[in-house]
Amino acid sequence: MKRNGMCPICYLKSLFVKKTVDEIKDEPYLNNGRRTPLMGWSTWNTFANHVNEDLILETAKVMAESGLKDAGYIYVNIDDNWQSGTRDKDGNMQADFATFPRGIPALAKDVNALGLKLGIYSSNGTLTCEDMPAGLGNEEKDALTYARWGCEYLKYDFCHNIKISKYAPLIYGIEITPLGTNKSEKYLCSNAKLEGFAKFMSCKKVEGGSIISGLDAGKGKAIFKITVKEAGDYVITALVRKYGRKYDKYLTVKVNGDDSYSITCPGQKKINVTARFQTIIPLNAGENTIELFNPVSGSIISAKLQYKKMAYALINASKQVAEENKADIKPITFSICEWGFRKPWLWGYSAGNMWRTTPDIKAWWPWMMLIYGRNVKLYEHASPYHFNDPDMLEVGNGKLSYDENMAHFALWCMMASPLVLGNDLRNITKPVLDMVTNKELIAIDQDSLCKQAKRIIKGKVDVLAKPLEDGIAVCFFNKSKSQKTFKFNQEILIKDDYICADELSGYNIKNIVGEIAQDDGIKATIPGHGVVVFKYIKK
Ligand code: GLA
C-alpha cells in the first residue's frame, strides 16, 4: 500500500528523517514604528509597581523641559501595574481607578501636549509579571484598546505564557459555510492532499470512515482545494474526531498563502466521538487553497506565533482607529520582552521592532557585564526598525561609578540599543543628565544605518566598531578595575568584512569620550570599567 504517494520502504525511511513543515514565513514586521532605536523613559527600574498618573506627568514635564526631549527621549513608558486588577464588563482592559483616576486616554493627551508619546505594557500571557490581566487570547481587543487610548508603544512581556500545543486535532473533514447562512459544503478528508507525515487512518465512527493524523509539530499538512462562487467571509469548521482529554490541539489555517488564521481545540472528553471547531476566513471567487497543519515544533515557534499575533493585531488596530478618528495612523512600536530564552534575535524581526536579549538588568556591574557579553555577540541581527534590546538604562541608579555609568551608556549606544532611561528624572543630577544627553553618543546610537557595533577585539580591553553613515565609531572598553593604556592597530578596521573601512587616510578622527593619541598608531588611556570613544569621519 502506498502512503502519501511513497513506496512502503521510502515511507519507513522517511520516519527516521527529522522533518518540519516550515510554513510560517518570516517576513519582516513593518508597522512604520520607530525606525531607529527607541528613546524614552520607563517606570520599571526605579518605581517597579508604584506607578501613578502624577509620576508620569511630572516625569513627562521634566523630559520636555530639561533638554531630554530635545536630545531625543520622547517615549514615556508606563511599565507593569498600571492596570486595574479586573477587566470591564465587556472584557476590556482598564487602568487602576485610584492611581490613574482620569484613565489612560486623558494622560496620553497630556503627554502628547508636551510633544511626547505614551507607551504601555502588557504580557503575552494570561497575566503580567505583576499578575495583572494580560493579553494572551485577547490580542485584538487589547490592541484596539491601546490604539484607541493613543498609546504609541507596547512592551509585551512573557510572564504567565501558555505554550501553543504541538498537537493537531484528528480531522475527518472540513465544512465551508458562507458567513451568515447555513449553506455548508462538506469536504471529507478523502478530498485532501497530504504532505509530510500526515496520513489517512481508517475510523469507522466518523462520516467517510477515515481521519487525517500526523498534522502535529510541523511534520505534516493537509491541503484542500475549495471552489466558491463569491468572494467573502466564510466559516471553516474543522470536523474533529475527539481524542486527548488533557491537552489542547492547534491548527494553523493557511488560506491562499495567508497563515494568520488558526483553530484551537481544548482537551476533549469523549461523550460523543466528534466535535466541530470554527474560525472565519476570507475566500476568493473561484478556487482557493486551504492548508491545515500545526507548525509548533517547540517553544521558539510557539512564542514567535504568539508575538506575531499581537504584532499584527496592533497594525490592524492602529489602522482601524485612524479610520474611526479620520486621522493619520499612529503606529505602535512593538517591544518583545521574552528575556532572550527563545533566541528572539532569530525571529524578532518578523514579530516586533525590538526584542529583549537577556533577563532583567540590575544596577550592578557584574550583572551588566553578563548582559553586555550576550548582547554584543548579536550584532548581525540589528537593522532599521528591528533591534536587540539589552534592557533599559540604569545610568544614575545603584552604586555605579561615573566611569561605569559612562561605559554603560556608551556601550548601549554602540550596540544600537533602545535608550530607555530608568531613573527618577525628577531628581536627575547634572552629571547624569549631561551623560545621557551626550549628542555625539546619541548620534552613534541613532545612526541611520541602524547597525550594531561588532566587537573586533576581545580582551581585557574590548574594541567595538560601529559602521555609521558618515564613518565609523570605535569604543575601547576597559573591563578591568584598573586604568589601562591601550594601543590599537587600526588596519583591522579595513580588513574586517562587517566594518569595511576605506583607507584610513580618508577619515578625520574626532574624540567623543576621553582622548586618543595618534603618534605611533592609536593609543589611549582608559579608566577602569570605563571607555574611550572616538569616530572616524569620512573626509
Ligand atoms: C519583567 C520584565 C521587566 C518588567 C517586569 C514588570 O520582569 O522583564 O522589564 O517589565 O516584568 O513586571
Coordinates of C-alpha atoms and ligand atoms in Angstrom, one line a residue:
M1 CA 0.0 0.0 0.0
K2 CA 1.3 3.5 -0.9
R3 CA 1.3 6.1 1.9
N4 CA 1.2 9.8 0.7
G5 CA 2.5 8.6 -2.7
M6 CA 5.5 6.9 -1.1
C7 CA 6.5 3.2 -1.5
P8 CA 6.5 1.3 1.8
I9 CA 10.3 1.3 2.1
C10 CA 10.5 5.0 1.3
Y11 CA 7.8 5.6 3.9
L12 CA 9.6 3.6 6.6
K13 CA 12.8 5.5 5.8
S14 CA 11.1 8.8 6.0
L15 CA 10.1 8.1 9.6
F16 CA 13.7 8.4 10.7
V17 CA 14.3 11.7 9.0
K18 CA 13.7 14.8 11.2
K19 CA 11.3 16.8 9.2
T20 CA 9.4 20.0 9.8
V21 CA 6.9 21.6 7.5
D22 CA 8.3 25.1 7.9
E23 CA 5.3 27.0 6.8
I24 CA 5.4 30.2 8.8
K25 CA 7.1 32.7 6.6
D26 CA 9.4 35.2 8.2
E27 CA 8.5 38.4 6.5
P28 CA 10.0 41.4 8.4
Y29 CA 7.5 43.1 10.6
L30 CA 6.8 46.5 9.1
N31 CA 4.4 48.7 11.0
N32 CA 6.0 52.1 10.5
G33 CA 7.1 52.0 14.1
R34 CA 10.3 53.5 15.4
R35 CA 13.0 53.2 12.6
T36 CA 16.0 53.9 14.9
P37 CA 16.4 52.5 18.4
L38 CA 13.6 53.8 20.7
M39 CA 14.4 56.6 23.1
G40 CA 12.5 57.4 26.2
W41 CA 11.9 56.6 29.8
S42 CA 10.2 53.8 31.7
T43 CA 8.8 53.5 35.2
W44 CA 10.1 50.0 35.9
N45 CA 13.8 50.3 37.0
T46 CA 13.1 52.8 39.8
F47 CA 9.4 52.6 40.6
A48 CA 8.5 49.0 39.9
N49 CA 4.9 48.5 40.9
H50 CA 4.4 52.0 42.4
V51 CA 3.2 53.9 39.4
N52 CA 0.6 56.6 39.1
E53 CA -0.6 59.4 36.9
D54 CA 1.2 62.2 38.8
L55 CA 4.6 60.4 38.5
I56 CA 4.0 60.0 34.7
L57 CA 3.0 63.7 34.3
E58 CA 5.8 65.1 36.5
T59 CA 8.4 63.0 34.6
A60 CA 7.0 63.9 31.2
K61 CA 7.3 67.6 32.2
V62 CA 10.9 67.2 33.2
M63 CA 11.6 65.4 29.9
A64 CA 10.0 68.3 28.0
E65 CA 11.8 71.0 29.9
S66 CA 15.3 69.6 30.8
G67 CA 16.6 69.0 27.3
L68 CA 15.9 65.3 27.4
K69 CA 13.1 65.6 24.8
D70 CA 15.4 67.7 22.6
A71 CA 18.0 65.1 22.9
G72 CA 15.5 62.5 21.5
Y73 CA 13.9 61.0 24.6
I74 CA 10.2 61.1 23.5
Y75 CA 8.6 57.9 24.7
V76 CA 7.1 57.9 28.2
N77 CA 6.5 54.3 29.0
I78 CA 4.3 53.0 31.8
D79 CA 5.6 49.5 32.7
D80 CA 3.6 47.0 34.8
N81 CA 1.0 47.7 37.4
W82 CA -1.0 50.5 35.7
Q83 CA -3.9 48.1 35.3
S84 CA -7.0 47.6 37.4
G85 CA -6.9 44.0 38.5
T86 CA -10.1 43.3 36.6
R87 CA -11.3 43.9 33.0
D88 CA -14.6 45.9 32.5
K89 CA -17.9 44.1 31.9
D90 CA -17.1 43.9 28.1
G91 CA -13.7 42.3 28.8
N92 CA -11.7 45.5 28.1
M93 CA -8.6 46.5 29.9
Q94 CA -9.0 49.3 32.3
A95 CA -6.5 51.3 34.4
D96 CA -6.3 51.3 38.2
F97 CA -9.1 53.6 39.2
A98 CA -7.2 55.2 42.1
T99 CA -3.7 55.6 40.7
F100 CA -4.9 56.6 37.2
P101 CA -8.2 58.3 38.1
R102 CA -8.6 60.1 34.8
G103 CA -7.8 56.9 32.8
I104 CA -5.1 56.4 30.2
P105 CA -6.6 58.4 27.3
A106 CA -6.6 61.7 29.3
L107 CA -3.0 61.0 30.4
A108 CA -2.0 60.2 26.8
K109 CA -3.4 63.6 25.7
D110 CA -1.4 65.5 28.3
V111 CA 1.8 63.6 27.4
N112 CA 1.2 64.3 23.7
A113 CA 0.6 68.0 24.5
L114 CA 4.2 68.1 25.8
G115 CA 5.4 66.7 22.5
L116 CA 5.9 63.2 23.9
K117 CA 4.4 59.8 23.2
L118 CA 2.8 57.4 25.7
G119 CA 3.9 53.8 26.0
I120 CA 2.1 51.0 27.7
Y121 CA 2.9 47.5 29.0
S122 CA 1.2 44.0 28.9
S123 CA 2.3 40.4 28.7
N124 CA 2.0 37.6 26.2
G125 CA 0.4 35.5 29.0
T126 CA -2.8 35.2 30.9
L127 CA -1.4 37.7 33.5
T128 CA 1.5 40.1 33.6
C129 CA 4.7 39.6 35.7
E130 CA 2.9 41.5 38.5
D131 CA -0.1 39.2 38.0
M132 CA -2.4 41.8 36.4
P133 CA -4.7 40.9 33.5
A134 CA -2.8 40.5 30.2
G135 CA -3.1 39.9 26.5
L136 CA -2.8 36.2 25.6
G137 CA -6.1 35.3 23.9
N138 CA -7.3 38.9 24.0
E139 CA -4.9 40.3 21.3
E140 CA -7.3 42.1 19.0
K141 CA -9.4 43.5 21.9
D142 CA -6.4 44.8 23.8
A143 CA -4.6 46.1 20.7
L144 CA -7.7 48.1 19.9
T145 CA -7.9 49.5 23.4
Y146 CA -4.3 50.6 23.4
A147 CA -4.7 52.2 20.0
R148 CA -7.9 54.0 21.0
W149 CA -6.2 55.3 24.1
G150 CA -3.5 56.8 21.9
C151 CA -0.6 54.6 23.0
E152 CA 2.4 54.5 20.6
Y153 CA 4.5 51.8 22.2
L154 CA 3.7 48.4 23.7
K155 CA 6.1 46.4 25.7
Y156 CA 4.9 42.8 25.7
D157 CA 6.3 40.6 28.4
F158 CA 6.3 36.8 28.6
C159 CA 5.1 36.0 32.2
H160 CA 2.2 33.6 32.6
N161 CA 2.6 32.5 28.9
I162 CA 0.9 29.3 27.9
K163 CA 2.7 27.5 25.1
I164 CA 0.7 26.6 22.0
S165 CA 0.1 22.9 21.8
K166 CA 2.2 21.0 19.4
Y167 CA -0.7 18.5 18.8
A168 CA -3.1 18.9 16.0
P169 CA -6.7 17.5 16.1
L170 CA -7.6 14.4 14.1
I171 CA -9.9 15.6 11.4
Y172 CA -12.3 13.7 9.2
G173 CA -13.0 16.7 7.0
I174 CA -13.9 20.4 6.9
E175 CA -17.0 22.3 6.2
I176 CA -17.2 25.7 4.4
T177 CA -20.2 28.0 5.1
P178 CA -20.8 31.5 3.7
L179 CA -20.9 33.6 6.9
G180 CA -24.5 34.3 8.0
T181 CA -26.0 31.3 6.1
N182 CA -26.5 27.6 6.8
K183 CA -25.4 26.6 3.3
S184 CA -22.5 24.4 4.3
E185 CA -20.4 22.4 1.9
K186 CA -18.7 19.4 3.4
Y187 CA -15.2 18.2 2.2
L188 CA -14.5 14.9 3.8
C189 CA -10.8 14.0 4.3
S190 CA -10.6 11.9 1.1
N191 CA -10.6 15.3 -0.7
A192 CA -7.4 16.3 0.9
K193 CA -3.9 16.0 -0.5
L194 CA -1.4 15.1 2.3
E195 CA 2.2 16.1 2.8
G196 CA 5.0 15.0 5.1
F197 CA 3.9 12.6 7.9
A198 CA 0.2 13.3 7.5
K199 CA -1.7 10.1 6.8
F200 CA -5.2 8.8 6.4
M201 CA -6.3 6.3 9.1
S202 CA -9.5 4.3 8.9
C203 CA -12.1 5.2 11.5
K204 CA -15.5 3.6 11.3
K205 CA -17.0 6.0 13.8
V206 CA -16.8 9.1 11.6
E207 CA -18.5 10.1 8.3
G208 CA -16.4 8.9 5.4
G209 CA -14.7 6.3 7.5
S210 CA -11.3 8.0 7.5
I211 CA -9.4 10.6 9.6
I212 CA -6.2 12.5 9.0
S213 CA -3.5 12.1 11.6
G214 CA 0.1 13.4 11.7
L215 CA -0.5 17.1 11.4
D216 CA 1.4 17.7 14.7
A217 CA 4.6 19.5 15.4
G218 CA 5.4 20.8 11.9
K219 CA 5.5 17.3 10.5
G220 CA 2.6 17.1 8.1
K221 CA 0.0 19.0 6.2
A222 CA -3.5 18.5 4.7
I223 CA -4.4 20.6 1.6
F224 CA -7.9 21.2 0.5
K225 CA -8.9 23.0 -2.8
I226 CA -12.2 24.8 -2.3
T227 CA -14.2 26.5 -5.0
V228 CA -16.8 29.1 -4.1
K229 CA -18.8 31.4 -6.4
E230 CA -18.5 34.6 -4.5
A231 CA -15.6 36.3 -2.7
G232 CA -16.4 37.0 1.0
D233 CA -16.1 35.8 4.6
Y234 CA -16.7 32.1 5.2
V235 CA -16.8 29.9 8.2
I236 CA -14.4 27.0 8.2
T237 CA -15.4 24.2 10.5
A238 CA -12.8 21.5 11.4
L239 CA -14.7 18.2 11.7
V240 CA -12.8 16.6 14.5
R241 CA -12.6 13.1 15.8
K242 CA -12.2 13.6 19.6
Y243 CA -9.2 12.4 21.4
G244 CA -6.7 13.6 24.1
R245 CA -8.7 14.8 27.0
K246 CA -5.8 16.5 28.8
Y247 CA -4.3 18.8 26.2
D248 CA -5.3 21.4 23.6
K249 CA -4.8 20.9 19.9
Y250 CA -3.9 23.6 17.4
L251 CA -4.2 24.0 13.7
T252 CA -2.9 26.8 11.5
V253 CA -5.4 27.5 8.8
K254 CA -3.4 28.9 5.8
V255 CA -5.8 30.5 3.3
N256 CA -4.3 31.3 -0.1
G257 CA -0.9 31.8 1.4
D258 CA -2.0 33.8 4.4
D259 CA -1.2 31.9 7.6
S260 CA -2.7 34.2 10.1
Y261 CA -5.8 32.0 10.9
S262 CA -5.9 29.3 13.4
I263 CA -8.2 26.9 15.3
T264 CA -7.7 25.8 18.8
C265 CA -9.5 22.8 20.2
P266 CA -9.5 22.2 24.0
G267 CA -8.9 18.8 25.7
Q268 CA -11.8 16.6 24.7
K269 CA -13.8 14.3 26.9
K270 CA -15.3 11.5 24.8
I271 CA -19.0 11.5 25.5
N272 CA -19.6 11.9 21.8
V273 CA -17.0 10.9 19.2
T274 CA -16.9 14.0 17.1
A275 CA -16.8 17.8 17.6
R276 CA -16.8 21.0 15.5
F277 CA -14.3 23.9 15.8
Q278 CA -14.5 27.0 13.7
T279 CA -12.9 30.2 12.5
I280 CA -13.8 32.8 9.9
I281 CA -11.7 33.2 6.8
P282 CA -11.9 35.2 3.6
L283 CA -12.2 33.3 0.3
N284 CA -11.8 34.4 -3.3
A285 CA -14.3 33.7 -6.0
G286 CA -13.1 30.6 -7.8
E287 CA -10.5 28.1 -6.4
N288 CA -8.9 28.6 -3.0
T289 CA -6.2 26.6 -1.3
I290 CA -6.6 25.9 2.4
E291 CA -3.7 24.2 4.2
L292 CA -4.1 22.8 7.6
F293 CA -1.1 22.0 9.8
N294 CA 0.3 22.6 13.3
P295 CA 3.7 24.3 12.9
V296 CA 4.6 24.3 16.6
S297 CA 7.6 22.0 16.9
G298 CA 8.8 23.7 20.1
S299 CA 8.8 26.7 22.4
I300 CA 10.5 29.1 19.9
I301 CA 7.9 28.8 17.2
S302 CA 5.1 29.0 19.8
A303 CA 6.5 32.3 21.1
K304 CA 7.0 33.6 17.6
L305 CA 3.4 32.8 16.6
Q306 CA 2.0 34.4 19.7
Y307 CA 4.1 37.6 19.4
K308 CA 3.2 37.8 15.7
K309 CA -0.5 37.6 16.7
M310 CA -0.2 40.7 18.8
A311 CA 2.1 42.4 16.3
Y312 CA -0.4 42.2 13.5
A313 CA -3.3 43.0 15.9
L314 CA -1.5 46.3 16.6
I315 CA -1.2 47.1 12.9
N316 CA -4.9 46.4 12.3
A317 CA -5.9 48.4 15.5
S318 CA -3.9 51.5 14.5
K319 CA -5.5 51.4 11.0
Q320 CA -9.0 51.0 12.5
V321 CA -8.5 53.8 15.0
A322 CA -7.2 56.1 12.2
E323 CA -10.4 55.4 10.3
E324 CA -12.6 55.9 13.3
N325 CA -10.9 59.3 14.1
K326 CA -10.4 60.2 10.4
A327 CA -6.8 60.9 11.4
D328 CA -3.3 59.7 10.4
I329 CA -2.3 56.2 11.5
K330 CA -0.4 56.3 14.8
P331 CA 1.9 53.3 14.6
I332 CA 2.6 51.4 17.8
T333 CA 6.2 50.4 18.2
F334 CA 6.1 46.8 19.5
S335 CA 8.7 45.6 22.0
I336 CA 9.1 41.9 22.6
C337 CA 10.2 41.1 26.2
E338 CA 10.8 37.4 26.2
W339 CA 14.2 37.8 28.0
G340 CA 16.2 36.1 25.3
F341 CA 15.4 32.5 26.3
R342 CA 13.9 31.6 22.9
K343 CA 16.5 33.2 20.7
P344 CA 14.3 36.2 19.7
W345 CA 17.2 37.7 17.7
L346 CA 16.5 35.0 15.1
W347 CA 12.8 35.7 14.7
G348 CA 12.1 39.1 16.4
Y349 CA 12.3 41.0 13.2
S350 CA 9.2 39.2 12.0
A351 CA 7.2 39.8 15.1
G352 CA 8.2 43.2 16.5
N353 CA 10.5 46.2 16.5
M354 CA 12.8 45.3 19.3
W355 CA 13.4 42.2 21.5
R356 CA 15.0 41.8 24.9
T357 CA 18.0 39.6 24.6
T358 CA 18.6 39.0 28.3
P359 CA 16.8 38.7 31.7
D360 CA 16.2 42.0 33.6
I361 CA 19.0 44.4 34.1
K362 CA 20.2 45.5 37.6
A363 CA 22.3 48.5 38.5
W364 CA 25.1 46.0 39.5
W365 CA 28.3 46.0 37.4
P366 CA 28.9 42.2 37.2
W367 CA 25.3 41.6 36.1
M368 CA 25.5 44.4 33.5
M369 CA 28.7 42.7 32.1
L370 CA 26.8 39.5 31.6
I371 CA 24.1 41.4 29.7
Y372 CA 26.8 43.2 27.6
G373 CA 28.6 39.9 26.9
R374 CA 25.5 38.3 25.5
N375 CA 24.2 41.3 23.5
V376 CA 27.5 42.2 21.9
K377 CA 27.6 38.9 20.1
L378 CA 24.3 39.5 18.4
Y379 CA 25.4 42.4 16.2
E380 CA 24.3 40.9 12.9
H381 CA 20.7 41.0 13.9
A382 CA 20.1 44.7 14.2
S383 CA 18.6 46.6 11.2
P384 CA 16.2 49.5 10.6
Y385 CA 13.0 49.0 12.7
H386 CA 14.5 45.9 14.3
F387 CA 16.9 46.0 17.3
N388 CA 18.4 43.8 20.0
D389 CA 17.3 45.2 23.4
P390 CA 19.8 44.6 26.3
D391 CA 17.2 46.2 28.6
M392 CA 16.6 49.7 30.0
L393 CA 19.3 52.0 31.2
E394 CA 20.5 52.0 34.8
V395 CA 22.6 55.2 34.3
G396 CA 22.2 57.1 37.6
N397 CA 20.9 54.2 39.6
G398 CA 22.5 52.0 42.2
K399 CA 26.2 52.4 43.1
L400 CA 27.7 52.6 39.7
S401 CA 30.7 54.8 39.4
Y402 CA 30.9 57.8 37.0
D403 CA 33.1 55.6 34.6
E404 CA 30.7 52.6 34.9
N405 CA 27.7 54.8 34.1
M406 CA 29.6 56.3 31.1
A407 CA 30.6 52.9 29.9
H408 CA 27.1 51.5 30.3
F409 CA 25.7 54.4 28.3
A410 CA 28.4 54.4 25.6
L411 CA 28.2 50.6 25.1
W412 CA 24.4 50.7 24.8
C413 CA 24.8 53.4 22.1
M414 CA 27.5 51.4 20.3
M415 CA 25.2 48.4 20.3
A416 CA 22.3 50.4 18.7
S417 CA 20.2 49.6 21.8
P418 CA 17.0 51.3 22.7
L419 CA 17.8 54.1 25.1
V420 CA 15.1 53.9 27.8
L421 CA 16.1 55.8 30.9
G422 CA 15.2 54.0 34.1
N423 CA 16.0 56.6 36.8
D424 CA 13.9 59.2 38.7
L425 CA 14.1 62.1 36.3
R426 CA 12.6 64.5 38.8
N427 CA 15.8 64.2 40.8
I428 CA 18.3 63.7 37.9
T429 CA 21.8 65.1 38.7
K430 CA 23.7 67.3 36.3
P431 CA 26.4 64.7 35.6
V432 CA 23.8 62.1 34.8
L433 CA 21.8 64.5 32.6
D434 CA 24.9 65.5 30.7
M435 CA 25.9 61.9 30.2
V436 CA 22.5 60.8 28.8
T437 CA 22.2 63.8 26.6
N438 CA 25.6 63.5 25.1
K439 CA 24.8 64.4 21.5
E440 CA 27.6 62.5 19.9
L441 CA 26.9 59.2 21.6
I442 CA 23.2 59.6 20.9
A443 CA 24.0 60.2 17.2
I444 CA 26.0 57.0 17.2
D445 CA 23.1 55.1 18.6
Q446 CA 20.6 56.7 16.3
D447 CA 22.7 56.5 13.1
S448 CA 20.5 55.9 10.1
L449 CA 22.4 52.7 9.0
C450 CA 21.0 51.1 12.2
K451 CA 24.0 48.8 12.5
Q452 CA 25.1 47.4 15.8
A453 CA 28.8 47.6 16.7
K454 CA 30.9 44.5 16.3
R455 CA 33.4 43.5 18.9
I456 CA 36.5 43.4 16.7
I457 CA 38.9 42.7 19.6
K458 CA 38.1 40.7 22.7
G459 CA 40.4 41.0 25.7
K460 CA 40.9 43.0 29.0
V461 CA 40.1 45.8 26.6
D462 CA 37.3 45.1 24.1
V463 CA 37.3 47.1 20.9
L464 CA 33.9 47.7 19.4
A465 CA 33.4 49.3 15.9
K466 CA 30.1 50.5 14.5
P467 CA 29.6 51.4 10.8
L468 CA 28.0 54.8 10.5
E469 CA 26.5 56.7 7.6
D470 CA 29.4 59.2 7.8
G471 CA 32.2 56.9 9.1
I472 CA 32.9 54.5 11.9
A473 CA 32.6 54.8 15.7
V474 CA 35.1 53.0 17.8
C475 CA 34.9 52.3 21.5
F476 CA 37.7 50.9 23.7
F477 CA 36.1 49.3 26.7
N478 CA 38.4 48.5 29.7
K479 CA 36.8 45.6 31.6
S480 CA 39.4 45.5 34.3
K481 CA 39.1 47.6 37.5
S482 CA 42.4 49.4 37.0
Q483 CA 43.3 52.1 34.4
K484 CA 44.9 50.7 31.2
T485 CA 47.0 52.2 28.4
F486 CA 45.9 50.6 25.1
K487 CA 47.5 50.5 21.6
F488 CA 45.2 49.9 18.7
N489 CA 46.2 48.6 15.2
Q490 CA 43.6 50.3 13.1
E491 CA 44.3 48.2 10.0
I492 CA 41.8 45.7 11.5
L493 CA 39.0 48.1 10.5
I494 CA 39.9 47.8 6.9
K495 CA 40.2 44.0 6.9
D496 CA 37.0 43.3 8.8
D497 CA 34.2 42.5 6.4
Y498 CA 31.5 43.9 8.7
I499 CA 33.2 47.3 9.2
C500 CA 34.7 47.6 5.7
A501 CA 36.6 50.8 6.4
D502 CA 38.2 52.6 3.4
E503 CA 41.9 53.7 3.5
L504 CA 42.2 55.3 6.9
S505 CA 43.8 58.5 5.4
G506 CA 40.3 59.2 4.0
Y507 CA 39.0 59.9 7.5
N508 CA 39.4 62.6 10.2
I509 CA 39.3 61.4 13.8
K510 CA 37.1 63.0 16.4
N511 CA 37.2 62.3 20.2
I512 CA 33.9 61.7 21.8
V513 CA 34.6 60.2 25.2
G514 CA 38.1 60.6 26.6
E515 CA 41.0 61.2 24.2
I516 CA 43.2 59.1 21.9
A517 CA 46.8 60.0 21.0
Q518 CA 47.9 59.5 17.4
D519 CA 51.7 59.4 17.1
D520 CA 52.8 55.9 16.5
G521 CA 49.4 54.4 15.8
I522 CA 46.4 55.0 18.1
K523 CA 46.9 55.0 21.8
A524 CA 44.6 55.7 24.7
T525 CA 44.5 55.6 28.5
I526 CA 41.2 54.1 29.6
P527 CA 39.9 54.3 33.2
G528 CA 39.0 51.0 35.0
H529 CA 35.4 49.9 34.0
G530 CA 35.5 52.8 31.6
V531 CA 35.5 53.7 27.9
V532 CA 37.2 55.8 25.3
V533 CA 35.1 56.5 22.3
F534 CA 36.1 58.2 19.0
K535 CA 34.9 58.5 15.5
Y536 CA 36.5 58.2 12.0
I537 CA 34.6 60.8 10.0
K538 CA 34.7 60.5 6.1
K539 CA 36.6 63.4 4.6
Ligands
GLA1 C1 9.6 41.5 33.6 C2 10.3 42.4 32.6 C3 10.7 43.7 33.3 C4 9.4 44.4 33.8 C5 8.7 43.5 34.7 C6 7.3 44.0 35.1 O1 10.4 41.1 34.6 O2 11.4 41.8 32.1 O3 11.4 44.6 32.4 O4 8.6 44.8 32.7 O5 8.5 42.2 34.1 O6 6.6 43.2 35.9

